[in-house]
Coordinates of C-alpha atoms in Angstrom, one line a residue:
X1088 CA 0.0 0.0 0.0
X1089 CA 1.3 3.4 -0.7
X1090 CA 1.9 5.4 2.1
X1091 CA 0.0 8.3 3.2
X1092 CA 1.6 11.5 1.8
X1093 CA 1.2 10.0 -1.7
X1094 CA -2.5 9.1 -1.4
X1095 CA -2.6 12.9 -0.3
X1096 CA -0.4 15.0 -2.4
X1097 CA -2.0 16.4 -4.5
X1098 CA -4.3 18.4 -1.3
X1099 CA -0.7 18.8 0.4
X1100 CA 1.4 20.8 -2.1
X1101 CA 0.1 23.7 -3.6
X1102 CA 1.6 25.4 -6.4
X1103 CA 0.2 27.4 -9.4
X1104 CA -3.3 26.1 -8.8
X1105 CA -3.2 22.7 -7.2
X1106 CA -6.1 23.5 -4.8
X1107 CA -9.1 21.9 -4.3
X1108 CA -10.6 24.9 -2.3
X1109 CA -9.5 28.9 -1.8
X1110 CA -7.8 28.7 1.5
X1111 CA -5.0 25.9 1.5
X1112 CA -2.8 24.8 4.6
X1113 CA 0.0 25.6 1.9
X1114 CA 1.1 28.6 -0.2
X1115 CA -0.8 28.7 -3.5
X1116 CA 0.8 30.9 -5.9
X1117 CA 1.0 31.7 -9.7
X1118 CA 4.4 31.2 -10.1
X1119 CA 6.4 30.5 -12.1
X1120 CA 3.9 30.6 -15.1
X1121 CA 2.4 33.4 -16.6
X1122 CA -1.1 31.8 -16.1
X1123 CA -3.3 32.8 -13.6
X1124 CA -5.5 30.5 -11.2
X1125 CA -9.1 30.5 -11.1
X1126 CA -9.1 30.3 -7.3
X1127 CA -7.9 33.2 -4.7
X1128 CA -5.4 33.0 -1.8
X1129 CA -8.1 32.8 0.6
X1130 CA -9.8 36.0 3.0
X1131 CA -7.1 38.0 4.6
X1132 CA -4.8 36.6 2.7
X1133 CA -1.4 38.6 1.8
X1134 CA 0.8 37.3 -0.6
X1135 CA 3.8 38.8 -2.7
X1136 CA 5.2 36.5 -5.9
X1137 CA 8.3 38.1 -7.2
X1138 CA 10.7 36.9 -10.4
X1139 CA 13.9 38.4 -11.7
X1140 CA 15.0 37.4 -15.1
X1141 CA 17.6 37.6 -17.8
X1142 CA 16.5 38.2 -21.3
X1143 CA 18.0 37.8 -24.8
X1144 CA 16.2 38.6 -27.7
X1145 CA 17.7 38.2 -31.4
X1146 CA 16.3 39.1 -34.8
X1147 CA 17.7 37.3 -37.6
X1148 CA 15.9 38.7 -40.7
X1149 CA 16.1 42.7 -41.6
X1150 CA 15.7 45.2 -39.9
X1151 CA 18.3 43.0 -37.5
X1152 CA 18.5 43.9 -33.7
X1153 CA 19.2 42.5 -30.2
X1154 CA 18.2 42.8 -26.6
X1155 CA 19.8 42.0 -23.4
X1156 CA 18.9 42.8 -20.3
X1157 CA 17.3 42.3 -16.7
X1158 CA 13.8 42.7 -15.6
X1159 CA 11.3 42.1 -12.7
X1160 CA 8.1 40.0 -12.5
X1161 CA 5.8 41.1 -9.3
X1162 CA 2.5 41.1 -7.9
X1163 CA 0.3 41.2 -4.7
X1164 CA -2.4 39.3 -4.0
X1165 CA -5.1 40.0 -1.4
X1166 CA -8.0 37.9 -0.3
X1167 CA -11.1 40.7 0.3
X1168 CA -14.1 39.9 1.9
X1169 CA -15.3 36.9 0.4
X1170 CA -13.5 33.3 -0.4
X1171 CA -14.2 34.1 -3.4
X1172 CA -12.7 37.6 -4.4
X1173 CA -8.8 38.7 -4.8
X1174 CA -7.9 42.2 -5.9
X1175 CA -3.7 42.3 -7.1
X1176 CA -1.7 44.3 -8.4
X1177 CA 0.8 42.8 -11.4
X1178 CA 3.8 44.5 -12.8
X1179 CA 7.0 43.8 -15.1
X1180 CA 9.6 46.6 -15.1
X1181 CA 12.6 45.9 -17.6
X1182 CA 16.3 47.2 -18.0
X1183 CA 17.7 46.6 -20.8
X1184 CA 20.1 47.7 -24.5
X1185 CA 19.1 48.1 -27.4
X1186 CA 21.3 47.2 -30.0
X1187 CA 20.1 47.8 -33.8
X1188 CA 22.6 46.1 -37.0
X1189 CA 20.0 47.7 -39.6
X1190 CA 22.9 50.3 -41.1
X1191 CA 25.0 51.9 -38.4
X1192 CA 25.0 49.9 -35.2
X1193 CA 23.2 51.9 -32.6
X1194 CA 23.0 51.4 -28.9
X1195 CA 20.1 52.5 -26.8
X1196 CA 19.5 51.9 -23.1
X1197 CA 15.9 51.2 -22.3
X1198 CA 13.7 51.2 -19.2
X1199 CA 10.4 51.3 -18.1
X1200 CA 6.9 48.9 -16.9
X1201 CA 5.8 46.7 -19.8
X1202 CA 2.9 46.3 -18.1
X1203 CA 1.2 47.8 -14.3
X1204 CA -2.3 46.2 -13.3
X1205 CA -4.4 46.4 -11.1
X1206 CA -7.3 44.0 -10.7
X1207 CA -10.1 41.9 -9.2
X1208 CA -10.7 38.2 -9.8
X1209 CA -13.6 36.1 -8.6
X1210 CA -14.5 33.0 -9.0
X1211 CA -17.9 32.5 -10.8
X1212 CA -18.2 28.3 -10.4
X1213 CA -16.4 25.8 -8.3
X1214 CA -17.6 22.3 -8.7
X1215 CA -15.2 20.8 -6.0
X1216 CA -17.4 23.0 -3.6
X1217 CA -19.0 20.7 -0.7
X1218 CA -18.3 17.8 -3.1
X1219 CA -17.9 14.6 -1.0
X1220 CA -15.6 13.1 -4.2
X1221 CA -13.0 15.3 -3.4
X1222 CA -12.5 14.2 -0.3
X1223 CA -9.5 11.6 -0.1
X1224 CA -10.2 7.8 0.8
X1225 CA -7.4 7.2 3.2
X1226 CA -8.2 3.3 2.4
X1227 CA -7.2 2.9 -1.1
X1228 CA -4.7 4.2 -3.2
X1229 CA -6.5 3.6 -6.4
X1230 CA -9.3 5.0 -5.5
X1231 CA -7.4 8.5 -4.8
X1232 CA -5.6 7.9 -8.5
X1233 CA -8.5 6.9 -10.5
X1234 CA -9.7 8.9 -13.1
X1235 CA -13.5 10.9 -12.5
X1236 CA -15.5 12.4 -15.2
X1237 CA -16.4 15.4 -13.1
X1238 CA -12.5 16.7 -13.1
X1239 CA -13.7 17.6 -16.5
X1240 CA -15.5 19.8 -15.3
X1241 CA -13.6 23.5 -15.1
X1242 CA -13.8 25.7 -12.2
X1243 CA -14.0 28.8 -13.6
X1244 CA -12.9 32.6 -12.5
X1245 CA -13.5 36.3 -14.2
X1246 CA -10.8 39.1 -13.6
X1247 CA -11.3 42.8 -14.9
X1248 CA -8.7 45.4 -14.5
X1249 CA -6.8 48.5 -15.3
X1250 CA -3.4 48.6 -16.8
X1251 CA -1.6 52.2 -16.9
X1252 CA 0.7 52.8 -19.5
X1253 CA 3.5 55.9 -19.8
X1254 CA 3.7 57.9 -22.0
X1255 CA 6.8 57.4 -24.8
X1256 CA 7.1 53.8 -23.0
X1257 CA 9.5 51.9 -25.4
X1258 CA 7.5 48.6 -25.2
X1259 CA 4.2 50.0 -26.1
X1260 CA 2.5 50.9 -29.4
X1261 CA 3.1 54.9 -30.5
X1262 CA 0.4 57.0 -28.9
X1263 CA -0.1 54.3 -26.0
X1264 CA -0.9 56.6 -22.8
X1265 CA -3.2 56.4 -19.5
X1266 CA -5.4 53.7 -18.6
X1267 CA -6.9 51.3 -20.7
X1268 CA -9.3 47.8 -19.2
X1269 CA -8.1 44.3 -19.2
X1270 CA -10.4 41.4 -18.8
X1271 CA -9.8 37.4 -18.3
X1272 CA -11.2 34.0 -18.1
X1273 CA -9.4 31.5 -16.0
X1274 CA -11.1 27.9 -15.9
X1275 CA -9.0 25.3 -13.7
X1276 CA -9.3 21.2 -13.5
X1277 CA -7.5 19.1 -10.8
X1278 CA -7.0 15.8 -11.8
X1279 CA -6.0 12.8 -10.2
X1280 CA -2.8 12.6 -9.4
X1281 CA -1.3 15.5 -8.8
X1282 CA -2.1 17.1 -12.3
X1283 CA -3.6 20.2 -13.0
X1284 CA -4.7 22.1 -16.5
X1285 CA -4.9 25.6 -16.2
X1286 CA -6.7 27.5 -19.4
X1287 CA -6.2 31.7 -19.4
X1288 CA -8.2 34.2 -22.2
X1289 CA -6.9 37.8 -21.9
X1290 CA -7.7 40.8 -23.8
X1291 CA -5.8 43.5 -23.2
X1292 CA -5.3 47.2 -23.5
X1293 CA -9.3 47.2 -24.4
X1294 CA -9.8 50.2 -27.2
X1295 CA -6.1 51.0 -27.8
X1296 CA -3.6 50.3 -30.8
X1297 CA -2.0 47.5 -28.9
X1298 CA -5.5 45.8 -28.2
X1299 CA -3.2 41.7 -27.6
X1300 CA -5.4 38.9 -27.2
X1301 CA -3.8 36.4 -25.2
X1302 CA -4.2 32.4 -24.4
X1303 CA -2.4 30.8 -22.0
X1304 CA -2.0 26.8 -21.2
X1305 CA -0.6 25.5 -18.4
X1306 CA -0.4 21.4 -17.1
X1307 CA 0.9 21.1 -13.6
X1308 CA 2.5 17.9 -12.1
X1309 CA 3.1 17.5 -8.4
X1310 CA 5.3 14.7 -8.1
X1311 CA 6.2 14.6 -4.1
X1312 CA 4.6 17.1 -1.0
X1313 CA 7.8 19.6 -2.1
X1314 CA 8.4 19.8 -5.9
X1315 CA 6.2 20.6 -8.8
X1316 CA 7.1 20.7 -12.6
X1317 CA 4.8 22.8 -15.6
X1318 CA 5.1 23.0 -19.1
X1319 CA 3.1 26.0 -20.8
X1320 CA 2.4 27.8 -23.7
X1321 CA 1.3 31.4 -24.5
X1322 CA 0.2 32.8 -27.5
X1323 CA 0.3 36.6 -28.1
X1324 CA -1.2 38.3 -31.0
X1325 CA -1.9 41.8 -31.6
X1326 CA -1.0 44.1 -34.8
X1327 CA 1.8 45.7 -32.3
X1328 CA 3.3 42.0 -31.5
X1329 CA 2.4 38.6 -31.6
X1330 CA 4.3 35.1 -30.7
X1331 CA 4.1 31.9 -29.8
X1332 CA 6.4 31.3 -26.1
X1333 CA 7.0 28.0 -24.8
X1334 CA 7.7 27.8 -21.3
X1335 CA 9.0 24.9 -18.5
X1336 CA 10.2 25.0 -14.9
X1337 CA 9.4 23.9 -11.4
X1338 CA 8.8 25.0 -7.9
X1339 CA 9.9 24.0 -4.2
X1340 CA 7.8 23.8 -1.3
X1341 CA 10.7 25.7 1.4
X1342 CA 7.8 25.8 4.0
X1343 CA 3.5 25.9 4.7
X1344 CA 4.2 29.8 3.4
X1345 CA 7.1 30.2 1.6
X1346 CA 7.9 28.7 -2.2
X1347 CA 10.6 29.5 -4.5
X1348 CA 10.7 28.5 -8.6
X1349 CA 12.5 28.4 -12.0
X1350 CA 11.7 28.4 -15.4
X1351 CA 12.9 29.5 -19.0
X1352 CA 10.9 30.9 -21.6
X1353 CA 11.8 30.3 -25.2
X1354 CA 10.0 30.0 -29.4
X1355 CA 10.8 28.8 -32.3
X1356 CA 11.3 32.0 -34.6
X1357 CA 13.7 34.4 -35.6
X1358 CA 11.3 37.5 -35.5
X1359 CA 12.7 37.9 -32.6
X1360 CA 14.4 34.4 -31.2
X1361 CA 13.4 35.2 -27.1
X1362 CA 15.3 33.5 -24.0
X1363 CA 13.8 34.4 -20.5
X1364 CA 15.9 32.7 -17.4
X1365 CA 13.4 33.5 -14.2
X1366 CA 14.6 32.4 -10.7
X1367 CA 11.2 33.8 -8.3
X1368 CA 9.6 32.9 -4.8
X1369 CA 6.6 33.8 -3.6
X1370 CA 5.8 34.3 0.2
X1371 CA 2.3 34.7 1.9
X1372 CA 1.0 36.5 5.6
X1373 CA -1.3 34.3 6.8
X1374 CA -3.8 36.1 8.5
X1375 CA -7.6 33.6 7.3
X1376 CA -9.7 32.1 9.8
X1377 CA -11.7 29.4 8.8
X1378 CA -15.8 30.1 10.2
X1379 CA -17.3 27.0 11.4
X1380 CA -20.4 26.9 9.8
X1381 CA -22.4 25.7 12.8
X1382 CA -21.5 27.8 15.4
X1383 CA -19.6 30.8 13.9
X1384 CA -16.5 30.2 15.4
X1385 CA -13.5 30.2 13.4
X1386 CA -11.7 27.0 13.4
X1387 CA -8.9 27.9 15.9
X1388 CA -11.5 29.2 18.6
X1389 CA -13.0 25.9 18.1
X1390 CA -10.3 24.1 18.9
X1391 CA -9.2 26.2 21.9
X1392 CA -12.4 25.6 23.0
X1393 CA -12.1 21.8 22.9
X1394 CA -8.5 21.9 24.7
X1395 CA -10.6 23.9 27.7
X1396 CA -12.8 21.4 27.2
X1397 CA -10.7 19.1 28.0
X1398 CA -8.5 20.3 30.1
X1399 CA -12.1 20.9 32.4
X1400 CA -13.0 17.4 32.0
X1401 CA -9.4 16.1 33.1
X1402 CA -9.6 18.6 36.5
X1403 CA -13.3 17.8 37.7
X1404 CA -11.6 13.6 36.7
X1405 CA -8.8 14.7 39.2
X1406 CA -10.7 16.5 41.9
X1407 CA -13.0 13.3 42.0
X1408 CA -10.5 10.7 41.9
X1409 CA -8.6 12.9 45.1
X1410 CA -12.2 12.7 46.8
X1411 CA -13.0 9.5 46.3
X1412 CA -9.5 8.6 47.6
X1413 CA -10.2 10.9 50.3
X1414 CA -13.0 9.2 51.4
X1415 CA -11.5 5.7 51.0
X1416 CA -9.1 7.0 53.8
X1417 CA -11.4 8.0 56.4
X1418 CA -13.2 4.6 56.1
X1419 CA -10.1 2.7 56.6
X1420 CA -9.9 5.3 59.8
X1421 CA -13.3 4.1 60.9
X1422 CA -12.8 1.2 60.7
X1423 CA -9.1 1.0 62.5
X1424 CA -11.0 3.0 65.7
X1425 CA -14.2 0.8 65.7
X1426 CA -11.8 -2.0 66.0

């Protein structure tokens, strides 16, 4: 039989939308894919996921150019209100040269946000809600690794936001200034397994000259209660840009809060050729209580109030044992002077 922690990993390690519910014992985060889960981090929930990078970017064909450089993934994530609900803020702010082969070479030193969001996400439909199939059978491993028809079934998640763009920002369309909305769909299934699919539809900079339409696909494998591996691919396409990126890495579980990841971004063209190295963590504060539903107690009052429980049980066991001891004593007395 296999032991426990493999009939129960894929509810023990969280990563990139392994989650069967909002709140997890473990960090969930996005990293270190570009896709976004249809579930939040859970009510009162902060979390910061942050990724530095090296790029390289080559064009082949005329006009011929390169970039090198350094940049920044970031966001927070806060769970408002409902278990529902998140609002975040995402970012990528890049650093990097320039260098164009068209006639004269030409060096120019670039830097600036390609993108700054700010957004809500909520989750619409969640058919692992109360669903007693979910729930792991601690006596069979098969059972727990079996394949359902209802993990076909998507949770599914709607995000609308802002972006703000500079103005004369190099990785923008001419004339792209202000704010401009951004909306998603996220669905998510969890599988058997360990294994997750992960499905993103973005349209973005709504109304403007760089109005991308984005798709994102991600498979998650949890292999063991620490590591995680993805592969994922994201199509871009817009009249200012468009590409196909493929994408691989993995994650490790450091503690309950605390995760850090890899992963390198690559295609298969020349239009630019495009190499991302990413090394990224994410860390939460875990401030949700858990409401029991019966009383209205949160989880951890609950359980303090068993311990006192308890603990009042075991005194009034004590204080009668010491009586009835007590008066075992004076019998023997009694008895002792009557004789």
């Amino acid at each position: 039989m296999k032991p426990l922690k493999h009939i129960l990993i894929s509810s023990v390690f969280i990563f990139s939308n392994i989650i069967f519910a909002q709140y997890t014992e473990v960090i969930n985060s996005n990293r270190p894919g570009m896709s976004r889960s249809a579930f939040s981090v859970g009510t009162n929930v902060l979390q910061f996921e942050v990724g530095p990078y090296y790029l390289k970017e080559e064009r082949t064909p005329l006009p011929k150019y390169e970039v090198s450089g350094l940049g920044v993934d970031f966001s927070a994530r806060y769970g408002l209100f409902l278990e529902e609900l998140e609002i975040n803020i995402e970012g990528n702010y890049q650093n990097d040269t320039f260098t164009n082969f068209s006639t004269f070479t030409t060096e120019n030193k670039r830097s600036n946000f390609r993108y700054l969001t700010v957004g809500a996400k909520y989750l619409v439909f969640d058919p692992y809600k109360n669903a007693e199939s979910q729930k792991p059978n601690l006596y069979s491993w098969k059972a727990n690794h079996s394949f359902k028809w209802k993990s076909l079934i998507p949770a599914v998640a709607v995000y609308v936001g802002a972006n703000y763009d500079t103005k004369n920002n190099p990785y923008t369309a001419s004339g792209i200034e202000g704010f401009s909305p951004k909306i998603m769909i996220a669905t998510q299934n969890n599988f058997n397994g360990g294994w997750v699919f992960v499905m993103n539809l973005i349209k973005d900079r709504i109304g403007t000259d760089q109005s991308d339409f984005t798709y994102i696909l991600t498979l998650t494998h949890s292999f063991s209660p620490k590591w995680v591996v993805f592969g994922e691919t994201q199509g871009i396409k817009s009249d200012f840009y468009a590409d196909n990126l493929l994408r691989f890495g993995g994650a490790y579980l450091w503690d309950k809060n605390f995760q850090l990841d890899t992963a390198v971004t690559f295609n298969t063209k020349d239009t630019p050729s495009v190499l991302n190295l990413t090394f990224g963590a994410s860390y939460r504060f875990d401030f949700h209580k858990d409401k029991d539903i019966d009383n209205g107690n949160s989880a951890e009052e609950e359980l303090e109030r068993k311990h006192r429980s308890k603990g009042s049980k075991k005194k009034k066991k004590r204080k009668k044992d010491i009586n009835t001891e007590e008066k075992k004593v004076k019998k023997r007395k009694r008895k002792d002077e009557d004789f």
